[in-house]
Amino acid sequence: MDPELQDILKDFPPGPLSEYRNNASFNWKDMCLLIQGKDALVLKHKIWSTLEKDPVFAHCATKPTLKENRLLTLQRAQKLAEYNFMPAKNLLQKPEMLDSVVMAIGQLDWSSIVKLQLLYNFVISALYGMGTERHFKEIQRLMRREIGACFCLTEIGHGTNTKAMRTTAKFDVKTQEFVFHTPDFQAAKCWAGNLGETATHAVVFATLYTPDGENHGLHAFFIQIRDTQTFENLPGVSIGDMGEKLGLNGVDNGVMLFDQFRVPRAALLNRTGDVSESGLYVSPFKDKKKRLGASLGTLSAGRVGIASMATANLIKAITVGIRYSAVRRQFGPEDSNVELPVLEYQLQQWRLFPYLGAAYVLINFTRTFRKDFIEMQMAMMNKEDPDRLASVGAEVHAISSFAKPLSSWLAQQGVQECREACGGHGYLAVSGLGSVREDNDANCTYEGDNNVLLQQSANWLLNLWSLVQRRQSVAPYTPLGSAIYLDSAESILKSKCKLDTSQQWFEPQALLDAYQFAVCHLLRSTANRMQQLMDQKMDAFTAKNQAQAYHYRPLSIAYGETLFLMRMMRLLNDPNIPEQLRAVLKSLTALFGATNLMKHLSALTQGGYFQSNTSAALQTAIEQLCEKLKPDAIALIDAVAPSDFALNSALGHSDGQVYRHLEEHMASSMKTRPDWWQQVLLPPKKTSHL
Ligand SMILES: Cc1cc2nc3c(=O)[nH]c(=O)nc-3n(C[C@H](O)[C@H](O)[C@H](O)COP(=O)(O)OP(=O)(O)OC[C@H]3O[C@@H](n4cnc5c(N)ncnc54)[C@H](O)[C@@H]3O)c2cc1C
C-alpha cells in the first residue's frame, strides 16, 4: 500500500464487528481510496489528528451553557484559522478539497467551521462576486482577520421573498453617503450568523433609492456596524442576539435595526450597479430582474457547500446506526439460545441500507457537482462564450436548487431513522445522533427553504419542455447533460416497462430508464396542468400555486434523483474500477434507486409505464438487495466513516465495544450523589400515638 496511507488506513482491532468485517466481499481500504480519493483521505486525517491533540477541541463532558458555547466556538474558529488547513496556494490548485476540510471539521463540530466560514470566507467571496477593486482593501482586512463580518439578507417579515425586503438605503448627494433605515421591526435584519455578538462588519441587502426618489431594487452593501476598539454598536445601529436555537448554538445569530445610519458611497458593492457622485444610477444590466439574479447568483455556491455538509451528517449518522445494529442483539430462533444482531432483521436492513446507499450516491454526486461548479467559475473568470456561460449558470442553478433540498432531507430522515434504529440508547447524547440531527436541521432552511427552492428546478425544466413541444433540441440549454434525455422524450413517453423479475431491477440502468420516464411524464403533466388552469383564465401565479404539491414538487425530486443515478452510472462505467468494488457499488446504487423510485409509483402507473405486477417485482428486488448487501454493510461503513474522535459516539465506535463505552460513560455518575439530594425526600412527619 501507498506508504502515505499506511498510517491512515489501519486494520481494526478484533472485536464484536470482526465477523461482519471478515465476511465482506471486498477490501474496505480499496473502497475508501476509490470513493474518497487519496488527497481527501490525507487531508482529513491531518485535520482530525491535529485537532485531537488540541485541548480546545476536546469533547465537552457536559453540555456547555449558551455563553460557554459561544466562547468555545470563537476560540475553536480562531484556532482553525491559525491551522489554515487549506492555504490559498492549495485552494487554487485543488479547490474541490475545501469540501473535505469543511466536512472533516463539521463532523467534529459544525458551529466552529460555520462561524469561521461566515466570519471571513463567505463574505470574502461575496465581496469578490459583488464588489469591485474599491473593496479589495476590505478583503485584505478580512483576510488578516482585523475585522469579521456577517451576511444580512433575511428580515423578520421576509426571508424567501427577497423582493419584499424593506430596509432602505437612500443616497445623499451632499454628504456622498447612503442613509440606512429600518422602517419598523418587521424590516429588521435577522438570522445573520455572527451578527449577534461577533461581527464588526456586515454585507447588508437594502433597497437603493437615488435622490430623485427612484427605487432601484435590492442591492448589497459592505458596512461597519460595531466599533472595532470598543465593540459597541455604532450610533444609529441597534443589534441584538436571537438567543438559543434548536442547534448550531455556538453561532450567534443576530437581529439589527438602522436609524438613519450613514455609510460612505463606496460601501455599495457595485459590480452590477452603482451610484455616481451626482446621484445617478448606472448599471451594465438594463433589466432589473437580471441584475438581481446576477447579484444573488453568488448564493449558489452556498447551496453546493450545504449539499456536502448534509452528506457529512448522513455519513456520521449511518455509521452509528449500522455499527450499533451489528453489535446489538435481540431475539433469536426458537431452537437456539443465540440472539441475532438486529442487523440480521429484514426490517432493520430495509430501514438503514437505503441511507447507506444514499451516503455513497451523495458522496459521488457532490464531488462531481463541485467539479462542474469550479469549471463554471473558471469559465466566468476567463470570460468564455457568454451564451454557453448563461446556459451553464442556469443549469447549475437548477441543480443546486434540488441538491441542497434532497441532500439535507435525506440526511434529516436518515439521522432520525438511525436514532430509532439504535433504540433507547440512540436517544442518549453519547450516541452522537442528537447533535447531528439538530445541526443538520438548519440545512433544510438557510440559503433558501427546501420546498421553495425545489420549485426553481421545475421552472427550469418547464422552460426546456417548451422546446421539446416545438421539437427543438434541449442540448444547448443543458450543457452539463442533466436533462439531455428530454431530447428523446417522445420515445421515452411511449415506452413501457418490460421487467417482470426482481433480478432485472438489480441493474441501475433499468432504474434510470424508469426514472427518465417519470421525469418526462411529470414534466408533461405539469405543463398540461398549467395550461389547463390558465385556460380557465387563471393568472400564472395562481395557476402555479394550484400545481405545487403533485406536479412541481415531485417533478423536481424525480429530476434530482435521476441525476444522482446518472452520476453513479458514470462511476460504475469507469473501466478502471476493480470488479469487486463495482459489484457492491452497483447493488448500493440499485437499492438507493429502487427505494426512492417507489415514491414515484403514481407517475409510473398513471403514465402507463408500470404494469400491474411491476411494483411487486421492484419490492422483491429491494428485499433481495438488502439481504445481498448485509455482509458488506460494515465494510461499506468503514470505507466512509469519520475517525472515532470526530464521530464521538459510544454506539458507533469502530471497535464495536458498545457496552464498554456505555459503561465508561455511566461509571462517573455511579460514584456521586446529586448536590440537591437533601431536597428529594420530605422530612418525616411526627406521628401521634393515640
Ligand atoms: C440557522 C439559520 C441560520 C441562518 N443564517 C442566515 C444568515 O446568515 N443570513 C441571512 O440573511 N439569513 C439567514 N437565515 C435565514 C434563512 O435564510 C431564512 O430563514 C430562509 O431563507 C427561509 O426564509 P423564511 O424564514 O422567511 O421562511 P418563509 O419564506 O417565511 O417560509 C415559511 C414557510 O412558507 C413556505 N413558503 C414560502 N413561500 C412559499 C411559496 N411561494 N410556495 C410554497 N410555500 C412557500 C416555506 O416552504 C416555509 O415552509 C438563517 C436561518 C437559520 C435557520
Short mmCIF file of C-alpha atoms in Angstrom, two decimals, residues 335-574:
data_model
loop_
_atom_site.label_atom_id
_atom_site.label_comp_id
_atom_site.label_asym_id
_atom_site.label_seq_id
_atom_site.Cartn_x
_atom_site.Cartn_y
_atom_site.Cartn_z
CA ASP A 335 -34.47 -23.70 18.81
CA SER A 336 -31.36 -21.70 19.65
CA ASN A 337 -30.16 -19.71 22.63
CA VAL A 338 -28.11 -17.40 20.41
CA GLU A 339 -29.55 -13.94 19.88
CA LEU A 340 -29.18 -12.28 16.48
CA PRO A 341 -27.61 -8.88 15.84
CA VAL A 342 -30.53 -6.61 14.93
CA LEU A 343 -28.80 -6.02 11.59
CA GLU A 344 -29.90 -9.55 10.66
CA TYR A 345 -33.55 -8.49 10.63
CA GLN A 346 -35.02 -7.57 7.26
CA LEU A 347 -36.81 -4.57 8.68
CA GLN A 348 -33.63 -3.10 10.18
CA GLN A 349 -31.81 -3.57 6.84
CA TRP A 350 -34.72 -2.06 4.91
CA ARG A 351 -34.70 0.98 7.21
CA LEU A 352 -30.95 1.56 7.15
CA PHE A 353 -29.38 0.30 3.93
CA PRO A 354 -31.12 2.74 1.57
CA TYR A 355 -29.45 5.53 3.59
CA LEU A 356 -26.11 3.75 3.27
CA GLY A 357 -26.76 3.80 -0.48
CA ALA A 358 -27.75 7.46 -0.24
CA ALA A 359 -24.47 8.29 1.52
CA TYR A 360 -22.44 6.79 -1.35
CA VAL A 361 -24.66 8.35 -4.01
CA LEU A 362 -24.31 11.77 -2.37
CA ILE A 363 -20.53 11.49 -1.92
CA ASN A 364 -20.22 10.78 -5.63
CA PHE A 365 -22.75 13.43 -6.63
CA THR A 366 -21.38 16.28 -4.50
CA ARG A 367 -17.86 15.57 -5.73
CA THR A 368 -18.84 15.65 -9.40
CA PHE A 369 -21.12 18.66 -8.98
CA ARG A 370 -18.38 20.59 -7.17
CA LYS A 371 -16.21 19.94 -10.23
CA ASP A 372 -18.91 21.35 -12.52
CA PHE A 373 -19.22 24.38 -10.28
CA ILE A 374 -15.49 25.07 -10.26
CA GLU A 375 -15.35 24.73 -14.04
CA MET A 376 -18.18 27.26 -14.31
CA GLN A 377 -16.31 29.71 -12.07
CA MET A 378 -13.14 29.28 -14.14
CA ALA A 379 -15.09 29.88 -17.35
CA MET A 380 -16.57 33.04 -15.85
CA MET A 381 -13.15 34.30 -14.82
CA ASN A 382 -11.81 33.58 -18.31
CA LYS A 383 -14.83 35.36 -19.81
CA GLU A 384 -15.64 32.41 -22.08
CA ASP A 385 -18.59 32.29 -24.52
CA PRO A 386 -21.35 34.28 -22.73
CA ASP A 387 -24.22 32.26 -24.26
CA ARG A 388 -22.77 28.99 -23.05
CA LEU A 389 -21.99 30.55 -19.68
CA ALA A 390 -25.59 31.70 -19.33
CA SER A 391 -26.79 28.14 -20.05
CA VAL A 392 -24.29 26.60 -17.63
CA GLY A 393 -25.28 29.15 -14.97
CA ALA A 394 -28.99 28.36 -15.37
CA GLU A 395 -28.37 24.61 -15.23
CA VAL A 396 -26.09 24.90 -12.18
CA HIS A 397 -28.82 26.93 -10.51
CA ALA A 398 -31.42 24.25 -11.36
CA ILE A 399 -29.13 21.53 -9.99
CA SER A 400 -28.15 23.36 -6.80
CA SER A 401 -31.86 24.07 -6.24
CA PHE A 402 -32.57 20.36 -5.81
CA ALA A 403 -29.14 19.29 -4.50
CA LYS A 404 -29.48 21.21 -1.24
CA PRO A 405 -33.09 20.14 -0.53
CA LEU A 406 -32.67 16.48 -1.44
CA SER A 407 -29.37 16.03 0.40
CA SER A 408 -30.49 17.87 3.55
CA TRP A 409 -33.77 15.91 3.64
CA LEU A 410 -32.00 12.60 3.07
CA ALA A 411 -29.69 13.44 5.96
CA GLN A 412 -32.57 14.56 8.18
CA GLN A 413 -34.65 11.45 7.51
CA GLY A 414 -31.57 9.23 7.72
CA VAL A 415 -30.49 10.63 11.09
CA GLN A 416 -33.96 10.09 12.52
CA GLU A 417 -34.12 6.54 11.18
CA CYS A 418 -30.69 5.81 12.71
CA ARG A 419 -31.77 7.34 16.01
CA GLU A 420 -34.76 4.99 16.17
CA ALA A 421 -32.73 2.08 14.82
CA CYS A 422 -30.49 2.42 17.89
CA GLY A 423 -33.50 2.10 20.20
CA GLY A 424 -33.30 3.75 23.61
CA HIS A 425 -29.53 4.16 23.62
CA GLY A 426 -29.83 6.14 20.40
CA TYR A 427 -31.63 8.78 22.43
CA LEU A 428 -28.59 9.31 24.69
CA ALA A 429 -26.44 12.31 23.86
CA VAL A 430 -23.40 9.98 23.81
CA SER A 431 -24.89 8.27 20.74
CA GLY A 432 -23.81 11.45 18.93
CA LEU A 433 -27.05 11.46 16.92
CA GLY A 434 -28.84 14.33 18.68
CA SER A 435 -26.32 16.98 17.72
CA VAL A 436 -26.21 15.75 14.10
CA ARG A 437 -29.99 15.90 13.90
CA GLU A 438 -30.28 19.41 15.36
CA ASP A 439 -27.35 20.85 13.42
CA ASN A 440 -28.44 19.32 10.12
CA ASP A 441 -31.98 20.61 10.51
CA ALA A 442 -30.93 24.17 9.64
CA ASN A 443 -29.58 22.93 6.28
CA CYS A 444 -33.22 22.45 5.23
CA THR A 445 -33.93 26.15 5.69
CA TYR A 446 -30.99 28.50 5.24
CA GLU A 447 -29.79 29.51 1.79
CA GLY A 448 -33.40 29.07 0.67
CA ASP A 449 -36.19 26.99 2.20
CA ASN A 450 -36.10 23.49 0.67
CA ASN A 451 -39.68 23.46 -0.60
CA VAL A 452 -39.41 26.86 -2.22
CA LEU A 453 -36.00 26.12 -3.74
CA LEU A 454 -37.21 22.91 -5.37
CA GLN A 455 -39.65 24.91 -7.47
CA GLN A 456 -36.70 26.58 -9.21
CA SER A 457 -35.57 23.26 -10.70
CA ALA A 458 -39.07 22.64 -12.02
CA ASN A 459 -39.20 26.15 -13.55
CA TRP A 460 -36.02 25.42 -15.49
CA LEU A 461 -37.37 22.06 -16.68
CA LEU A 462 -40.62 23.66 -17.84
CA ASN A 463 -38.62 26.11 -19.97
CA LEU A 464 -36.89 23.13 -21.59
CA TRP A 465 -40.25 21.42 -22.11
CA SER A 466 -41.46 24.28 -24.28
CA LEU A 467 -38.50 23.47 -26.59
CA VAL A 468 -39.46 19.78 -26.62
CA GLN A 469 -43.00 20.75 -27.61
CA ARG A 470 -41.59 22.78 -30.50
CA ARG A 471 -39.43 19.77 -31.47
CA GLN A 472 -36.22 21.70 -30.79
CA SER A 473 -33.19 20.15 -29.11
CA VAL A 474 -32.62 20.98 -25.43
CA ALA A 475 -28.87 20.24 -25.81
CA PRO A 476 -27.64 23.88 -25.91
CA TYR A 477 -29.55 24.58 -22.67
CA THR A 478 -28.31 21.57 -20.71
CA PRO A 479 -24.55 21.74 -21.28
CA LEU A 480 -23.96 19.59 -18.17
CA GLY A 481 -26.31 16.97 -19.63
CA SER A 482 -28.59 16.77 -16.60
CA ALA A 483 -31.74 16.85 -18.77
CA ILE A 484 -30.34 15.75 -22.13
CA TYR A 485 -32.70 12.77 -22.20
CA LEU A 486 -35.57 15.20 -22.83
CA ASP A 487 -34.44 15.14 -26.46
CA SER A 488 -35.84 11.58 -26.51
CA ALA A 489 -38.96 12.48 -24.51
CA GLU A 490 -41.33 11.39 -27.26
CA SER A 491 -39.97 7.84 -27.43
CA ILE A 492 -39.47 7.65 -23.64
CA LEU A 493 -43.13 8.50 -23.09
CA LYS A 494 -44.20 5.76 -25.49
CA SER A 495 -42.07 3.14 -23.74
CA LYS A 496 -43.38 0.51 -21.32
CA CYS A 497 -41.54 -1.32 -18.59
CA LYS A 498 -40.98 -4.91 -19.66
CA LEU A 499 -39.28 -6.12 -16.49
CA ASP A 500 -41.13 -8.79 -14.56
CA THR A 501 -38.46 -10.37 -12.36
CA SER A 502 -36.85 -8.81 -9.33
CA GLN A 503 -33.31 -9.61 -10.55
CA GLN A 504 -33.79 -7.32 -13.54
CA TRP A 505 -34.11 -4.40 -11.12
CA PHE A 506 -30.58 -5.05 -9.86
CA GLU A 507 -29.38 -3.21 -12.97
CA PRO A 508 -29.11 0.54 -12.29
CA GLN A 509 -29.82 1.16 -16.00
CA ALA A 510 -33.31 -0.32 -15.53
CA LEU A 511 -33.94 2.13 -12.71
CA LEU A 512 -32.58 5.00 -14.75
CA ASP A 513 -34.97 4.16 -17.61
CA ALA A 514 -37.90 4.19 -15.18
CA TYR A 515 -36.74 7.47 -13.64
CA GLN A 516 -36.37 9.16 -17.01
CA PHE A 517 -39.90 8.09 -17.84
CA ALA A 518 -41.13 9.53 -14.52
CA VAL A 519 -39.45 12.91 -15.23
CA CYS A 520 -40.87 13.10 -18.77
CA HIS A 521 -44.33 12.14 -17.57
CA LEU A 522 -44.31 14.58 -14.65
CA LEU A 523 -42.99 17.33 -16.90
CA ARG A 524 -45.68 16.77 -19.50
CA SER A 525 -48.44 16.55 -16.88
CA THR A 526 -47.17 19.69 -15.08
CA ALA A 527 -47.13 21.65 -18.34
CA ASN A 528 -50.61 20.33 -19.20
CA ARG A 529 -51.94 21.19 -15.75
CA MET A 530 -50.59 24.74 -16.01
CA GLN A 531 -52.15 25.12 -19.46
CA GLN A 532 -55.48 23.77 -18.19
CA LEU A 533 -55.53 26.22 -15.26
CA MET A 534 -54.52 29.17 -17.41
CA ASP A 535 -57.22 28.25 -19.94
CA GLN A 536 -59.63 28.77 -17.04
CA LYS A 537 -58.40 32.40 -17.01
CA MET A 538 -56.16 31.84 -14.00
CA ASP A 539 -53.04 34.04 -13.86
CA ALA A 540 -49.64 32.29 -13.90
CA PHE A 541 -49.01 32.92 -10.16
CA THR A 542 -52.31 31.35 -9.07
CA ALA A 543 -52.03 28.51 -11.58
CA LYS A 544 -48.58 27.62 -10.25
CA ASN A 545 -49.93 27.59 -6.71
CA GLN A 546 -52.53 25.04 -7.80
CA ALA A 547 -49.85 22.76 -9.25
CA GLN A 548 -47.25 22.84 -6.47
CA ALA A 549 -47.96 19.67 -4.48
CA TYR A 550 -48.49 16.94 -7.09
CA HIS A 551 -46.69 18.46 -10.06
CA TYR A 552 -43.82 20.89 -9.37
CA ARG A 553 -42.55 19.15 -6.24
CA PRO A 554 -42.44 15.51 -7.44
CA LEU A 555 -41.09 16.71 -10.80
CA SER A 556 -38.07 18.40 -9.19
CA ILE A 557 -37.47 15.44 -6.89
CA ALA A 558 -37.60 12.93 -9.75
CA TYR A 559 -35.26 15.09 -11.86
CA GLY A 560 -32.80 15.31 -8.96
CA GLU A 561 -32.84 11.60 -8.18
CA THR A 562 -32.40 10.84 -11.87
CA LEU A 563 -29.24 12.93 -11.93
CA PHE A 564 -27.99 11.18 -8.78
CA LEU A 565 -28.33 7.89 -10.68
CA MET A 566 -26.81 9.25 -13.89
CA ARG A 567 -23.73 10.36 -11.97
CA MET A 568 -23.47 6.94 -10.27
CA MET A 569 -23.69 5.28 -13.69
CA ARG A 570 -20.74 7.39 -14.80
CA LEU A 571 -18.74 5.98 -11.87
CA LEU A 572 -19.93 2.41 -12.45
CA ASN A 573 -18.97 2.58 -16.13
CA ASP A 574 -15.40 3.63 -15.31
#
